[in-house]
Structure formats: structure tokens, C-alpha cells
Short mmCIF file of C-alpha atoms and ligand atoms in Angstrom, two decimals:
data_model
loop_
_atom_site.label_atom_id
_atom_site.label_comp_id
_atom_site.label_asym_id
_atom_site.label_seq_id
_atom_site.Cartn_x
_atom_site.Cartn_y
_atom_site.Cartn_z
CA UNK U 91 0.00 0.00 0.00
CA UNK U 92 1.67 3.26 -1.10
CA UNK U 93 0.87 6.82 -0.05
CA UNK U 94 0.26 9.22 -2.92
CA UNK U 95 0.61 12.97 -2.53
CA UNK U 96 -1.69 15.16 -4.62
CA UNK U 97 -1.60 18.91 -4.05
CA UNK U 98 -0.12 18.20 -0.62
CA UNK U 99 -3.25 16.35 0.51
CA UNK U 100 -2.64 13.35 2.74
CA UNK U 101 -4.82 10.26 2.92
CA UNK U 102 -4.71 8.86 -0.62
CA UNK U 103 -3.39 5.30 -0.56
CA UNK U 104 -2.93 2.98 -3.50
CA UNK U 105 -2.53 -0.82 -3.47
CA UNK U 106 -1.83 -2.02 -7.02
CA UNK U 107 -2.89 -5.64 -7.68
CA UNK U 108 -4.37 -6.04 -4.20
CA UNK U 109 -6.63 -8.77 -5.60
CA UNK U 110 -4.94 -11.38 -7.82
CA UNK U 111 -6.74 -12.86 -10.83
CA UNK U 112 -8.31 -15.73 -8.86
CA UNK U 113 -9.62 -13.34 -6.19
CA UNK U 114 -10.93 -10.98 -8.91
CA UNK U 115 -12.89 -13.85 -10.49
CA UNK U 116 -14.44 -14.83 -7.15
CA UNK U 117 -15.37 -11.22 -6.41
CA UNK U 118 -16.78 -10.74 -9.92
CA UNK U 119 -18.98 -13.84 -9.51
CA UNK U 120 -20.39 -12.33 -6.31
CA UNK U 121 -21.04 -9.01 -8.05
CA UNK U 122 -22.80 -10.76 -10.94
CA UNK U 123 -25.14 -12.43 -8.42
CA UNK U 124 -25.82 -9.09 -6.76
CA UNK U 125 -26.67 -7.56 -10.14
CA UNK U 126 -29.13 -10.38 -10.87
CA UNK U 127 -30.97 -9.44 -7.68
CA UNK U 128 -30.44 -5.68 -7.94
CA UNK U 129 -30.21 -4.90 -11.68
CA UNK U 130 -28.00 -2.13 -13.01
CA UNK U 131 -29.99 1.07 -13.44
CA UNK U 132 -29.18 4.21 -15.38
CA UNK U 133 -28.87 7.18 -13.03
CA UNK U 134 -29.72 10.69 -14.22
CA UNK U 135 -28.49 14.14 -13.24
CA UNK U 136 -30.60 16.11 -10.78
CA UNK U 137 -32.59 18.95 -12.40
CA UNK U 138 -31.52 18.27 -16.02
CA UNK U 139 -32.47 14.54 -15.97
CA UNK U 140 -29.54 13.88 -18.32
CA UNK U 141 -28.52 10.19 -18.18
CA UNK U 142 -25.15 9.16 -16.76
CA UNK U 143 -23.00 7.09 -19.13
CA UNK U 144 -22.17 4.84 -16.15
CA UNK U 145 -24.76 2.28 -15.01
CA UNK U 146 -25.05 1.53 -11.31
CA UNK U 147 -26.30 -0.76 -8.60
CA UNK U 148 -25.46 -1.15 -4.92
CA UNK U 149 -25.19 -3.59 -2.08
CA UNK U 150 -25.37 -2.94 1.65
CA UNK U 151 -28.00 -1.41 3.94
CA UNK U 152 -27.88 1.79 1.86
CA UNK U 153 -27.36 2.50 -1.83
CA UNK U 154 -26.47 5.69 -3.67
CA UNK U 155 -28.95 6.81 -6.33
CA UNK U 156 -29.32 9.88 -8.53
CA UNK U 157 -32.37 11.06 -10.43
CA UNK U 158 -34.11 14.29 -11.38
CA UNK U 159 -34.90 14.90 -7.69
CA UNK U 160 -31.29 14.72 -6.48
CA UNK U 161 -28.48 12.54 -5.18
CA UNK U 162 -29.17 10.46 -2.08
CA UNK U 163 -28.62 7.22 -0.19
CA UNK U 164 -31.68 5.02 0.18
CA UNK U 165 -32.37 1.51 1.57
CA UNK U 166 -34.14 0.20 -1.55
CA UNK U 167 -33.47 -0.31 -5.25
CA UNK U 168 -35.13 2.51 -7.25
CA UNK U 169 -36.76 0.14 -9.79
CA UNK U 170 -37.47 -3.11 -7.91
CA UNK U 171 -38.11 -1.32 -4.60
CA UNK U 172 -36.39 -4.26 -2.86
CA UNK U 173 -33.66 -3.87 -0.21
CA UNK U 174 -30.14 -3.98 -1.63
CA UNK U 175 -28.28 -7.34 -1.37
CA UNK U 176 -25.65 -7.75 1.35
CA UNK U 177 -22.06 -6.57 0.91
CA UNK U 178 -19.87 -9.65 0.15
CA UNK U 179 -17.66 -10.78 3.06
CA UNK U 180 -14.50 -10.26 0.96
CA UNK U 181 -15.27 -6.55 0.76
CA UNK U 182 -16.08 -6.26 4.47
CA UNK U 183 -12.73 -7.94 5.16
CA UNK U 184 -10.98 -5.47 2.83
CA UNK U 185 -12.58 -2.56 4.71
CA UNK U 186 -11.42 -3.96 8.10
CA UNK U 187 -7.92 -4.28 6.69
CA UNK U 188 -7.60 -0.80 5.16
CA UNK U 189 -9.91 1.20 7.44
CA UNK U 190 -9.57 -0.51 10.85
CA UNK U 191 -10.65 2.59 12.81
CA UNK U 192 -13.85 3.21 10.82
CA UNK U 193 -17.28 1.76 11.64
CA UNK U 194 -18.50 -0.77 9.09
CA UNK U 195 -19.39 0.38 5.57
CA UNK U 196 -23.08 0.92 4.87
CA UNK U 197 -23.03 1.19 1.09
CA UNK U 198 -21.13 -0.40 -1.74
CA UNK U 199 -21.78 1.46 -4.99
CA UNK U 200 -21.26 -0.64 -8.12
CA UNK U 201 -20.35 1.42 -11.20
CA UNK U 202 -20.35 -0.28 -14.60
CA UNK U 203 -18.49 1.45 -17.42
CA UNK U 204 -18.96 0.23 -20.95
CA UNK U 205 -16.18 1.39 -23.26
CA UNK U 206 -16.83 5.09 -23.81
CA UNK U 207 -18.43 5.71 -20.42
CA UNK U 208 -16.84 8.32 -18.21
CA UNK U 209 -17.41 10.15 -14.95
CA UNK U 210 -16.87 13.88 -14.73
CA UNK U 211 -14.84 15.57 -12.01
CA UNK U 212 -16.83 15.58 -8.74
CA UNK U 213 -16.59 15.31 -4.98
CA UNK U 214 -18.24 12.53 -2.96
CA UNK U 215 -20.16 14.51 -0.38
CA UNK U 216 -23.59 12.94 -0.03
CA UNK U 217 -22.46 11.04 3.07
CA UNK U 218 -23.34 12.39 6.52
CA UNK U 219 -19.77 11.82 7.72
CA UNK U 220 -16.43 12.29 5.98
CA UNK U 221 -14.50 10.69 8.85
CA UNK U 222 -14.41 7.27 7.20
CA UNK U 223 -12.53 6.78 3.94
CA UNK U 224 -14.00 5.70 0.60
CA UNK U 225 -12.44 2.41 -0.52
CA UNK U 226 -12.41 1.63 -4.25
CA UNK U 227 -11.84 -1.70 -6.04
CA UNK U 228 -11.36 -1.80 -9.84
CA UNK U 229 -12.30 -4.83 -11.98
CA UNK U 230 -11.92 -5.26 -15.75
CA UNK U 231 -10.47 -2.81 -18.23
CA UNK U 232 -7.94 -0.21 -17.07
CA UNK U 233 -9.27 3.30 -16.48
CA UNK U 234 -7.52 6.63 -16.49
CA UNK U 235 -8.65 8.46 -13.41
CA UNK U 236 -7.93 12.00 -12.32
CA UNK U 237 -7.62 13.40 -8.81
CA UNK U 238 -7.20 17.05 -7.83
CA UNK U 239 -7.65 19.02 -4.63
CA UNK U 240 -10.59 20.15 -2.57
CA UNK U 241 -11.23 23.07 -4.95
CA UNK U 242 -12.39 22.33 -8.52
CA UNK U 243 -9.68 24.71 -9.80
CA UNK U 244 -6.82 22.80 -8.14
CA UNK U 245 -4.40 21.06 -10.52
CA UNK U 246 -5.10 17.36 -11.12
CA UNK U 247 -2.96 14.26 -11.60
CA UNK U 248 -3.86 11.28 -13.80
CA UNK U 249 -3.37 7.64 -12.86
CA UNK U 250 -4.25 4.32 -14.39
CA UNK U 251 -6.41 1.98 -12.33
CA UNK U 252 -6.00 -1.68 -13.31
CA UNK U 253 -8.12 -4.69 -12.50
CA UNK U 254 -7.52 -5.75 -8.91
CA UNK U 255 -6.26 -2.34 -7.74
CA UNK U 256 -7.51 -0.85 -4.48
CA UNK U 257 -7.53 2.87 -3.65
CA UNK U 258 -8.25 4.28 -0.18
CA UNK U 259 -9.41 7.89 -0.05
CA UNK U 260 -9.28 9.07 3.52
CA UNK U 261 -8.14 12.05 5.55
CA UNK U 262 -7.62 15.24 3.56
CA UNK U 263 -8.07 13.39 0.25
CA UNK U 264 -11.62 12.31 1.20
CA UNK U 265 -13.06 15.49 -0.33
CA UNK U 266 -10.73 15.72 -3.32
CA UNK U 267 -12.26 16.24 -6.77
CA UNK U 268 -11.91 13.13 -8.92
CA UNK U 269 -13.28 11.50 -12.05
CA UNK U 270 -12.78 8.82 -14.69
CA UNK U 271 -11.59 10.18 -18.06
CA UNK U 272 -11.70 6.98 -20.05
CA UNK U 273 -11.77 3.19 -20.00
CA UNK U 274 -9.10 1.58 -22.17
CA UNK U 275 -10.69 -1.04 -24.41
CA UNK U 276 -9.11 -4.50 -24.49
CA UNK U 277 -6.81 -4.03 -21.46
CA UNK U 278 -8.31 -6.88 -19.38
CA UNK U 279 -9.87 -10.27 -20.08
CA UNK U 280 -11.77 -10.40 -16.77
CA UNK U 281 -15.12 -9.18 -18.17
CA UNK U 282 -16.23 -11.25 -21.18
CA UNK U 283 -17.63 -8.23 -23.00
CA UNK U 284 -15.01 -5.76 -21.81
CA UNK U 285 -15.67 -2.61 -19.82
CA UNK U 286 -14.96 -1.88 -16.19
CA UNK U 287 -16.60 -2.31 -12.82
CA UNK U 288 -15.68 -0.10 -9.88
CA UNK U 289 -16.83 -0.86 -6.37
CA UNK U 290 -16.76 1.88 -3.73
CA UNK U 291 -17.33 1.06 -0.08
CA UNK U 292 -18.72 3.95 1.93
CA UNK U 293 -19.74 4.84 5.46
CA UNK U 294 -22.78 7.10 5.27
CA UNK U 295 -23.85 7.71 8.91
CA UNK U 296 -21.69 9.16 11.66
CA UNK U 297 -20.16 6.73 14.17
CA UNK U 298 -22.97 5.19 16.29
C1 MD3 H 167 -13.32 9.36 -3.44
N1 MD3 H 167 -15.97 6.36 -8.82
O1 MD3 H 167 -18.39 6.34 -7.59
S1 MD3 H 167 -13.35 5.47 -7.46
C2 MD3 H 167 -17.71 7.37 -7.51
O2 MD3 H 167 -13.74 4.50 -10.66
C3 MD3 H 167 -16.41 7.45 -8.22
O3 MD3 H 167 -15.89 4.54 -10.65
C4 MD3 H 167 -14.79 6.33 -9.62
O4 MD3 H 167 -15.81 8.46 -8.21
C5 MD3 H 167 -14.79 5.02 -10.35
O5 MD3 H 167 -18.03 8.35 -6.84
C6 MD3 H 167 -13.54 6.55 -8.84
C7 MD3 H 167 -11.82 6.02 -6.83
C8 MD3 H 167 -11.82 7.34 -6.19
C9 MD3 H 167 -10.82 8.18 -6.56
C10 MD3 H 167 -10.63 9.38 -5.92
C11 MD3 H 167 -11.46 9.79 -4.88
C12 MD3 H 167 -12.69 7.74 -5.18
C13 MD3 H 167 -12.51 8.97 -4.50
C14 MD3 H 167 -11.21 10.99 -4.17
C15 MD3 H 167 -12.00 11.34 -3.12
C16 MD3 H 167 -13.07 10.55 -2.75
FE1 FE H 168 -16.59 9.72 -6.64
#
């Protein structure tokens, strides 16, 4: 696990190849099962209703959704109205390993990028606490991601995230602007039809 300094912000940690190929396949099988129960949905921007290019689902007691009415965490799937499936034990174990001081994660957002999908520069600030980190796991094709500072105008740095990589965004980096510029077609054989899945574990509520 290496510390990465961006604009002097502390708290960004990177563990390349944290999950080996066998572990990625096991995790992917669990995510496929979750998506059968809680199908990917197409979020839309608040106010404009413009569709995201990324499709999403969630697992855990809470899931992040976005539609014309706003961004929020909610306990049920927006289409099926069923509770989200449980977070796989592997991911809860990862959280305990990389965020031992934080209370357990309440949401795991599943982002699915087909080739061509992207995510604009944003901050993750819909949680009610920023004390816990956000923990990200990448699966499938390599993505170029960008991280800046806590102001949108701050300079940014680009990195590649490969299948199996884990990033921990805690401390000062928790509120850094970040986004996914592109997904590099044909860079992984993990997903049969290509593309990329990103999992982000999040604590939403303040410490009990
Ligand atoms: C959090 N996802 O779902 S995760 C998101 O790869 C999101 O799908 C991206 O941004 C993805 O909100 C990036 C890795 C990441 C990188 C930098 C961050 C998460 C971060 C900086 C601050 C907080
Ligand atoms: Fe984000």
C-alpha cells in the first residue's frame, strides 16, 4: 500500500494488484449475483435529468442513487423497490484491513463502465460523515482516473487503475475532486464483454 501525494493532501493510498486474478474472479462472480438481484440502473443528473454514461447498482444497507430529484442514499433499489443485497464478506474484510478505525461500511456502490463511459470531475459529499474513507476496487479494463484538490480549480494528476487495484481515499483526500476520463478497451480479459466495474465502499452515517 503506497501513499500518494496530490496537491499536498494526505490520505490517498494505493494498493496495485491487491486482488490477484483468482480473487478478482471470485469477487466478480459475487457481483454478478448481486446484479441479478439488484439490476444495473441508469442514473440521471438532478434537475436536467440527463442520463449518466455509467450504469449503477449497490449492495449494503444503503445504496447511492441519482435522479431528477437529487443525489441520495436510500435503503431500496429505485426500480425493484427491494432492499439492496448484502455486501460480500471479501469486501467487508478489505474494509477492516484498510480502514480498521472506521465503523462498518453501509453502502457499496457498483459502477459499470462500458467502453466510452466516463465520470466527470466531482466530490463525494452525499455522506453524513467524511471521517471514514472511501475504498475503491477496480475490476476489468484499465481506467484513467484524475484526482485534484478540494477546490475544482486545483491542478489534477492522472493515474491508471487496473483490474484488482484498491484505492483508499481518507483524511484530507476524502473530499478531493476526482473523475474517470476513459476506460481503455481491451486491457483486461476479466469481463467477457469488456468494460470496467468499480466498487466503492462507503460509510454514510456518523459513528454510532
Ligand atoms: C473518493 N468512482 O463512484 S473510485 C464514484 O472509478 C467514483 O468509478 C470512480 O468516483 C470510479 O463516486 C472513482 C476512486 C476514487 C478516486 C478518488 C477519490 C474515489 C474517490 C477521491 C475522493 C473521494
Ligand atoms: Fe466519486
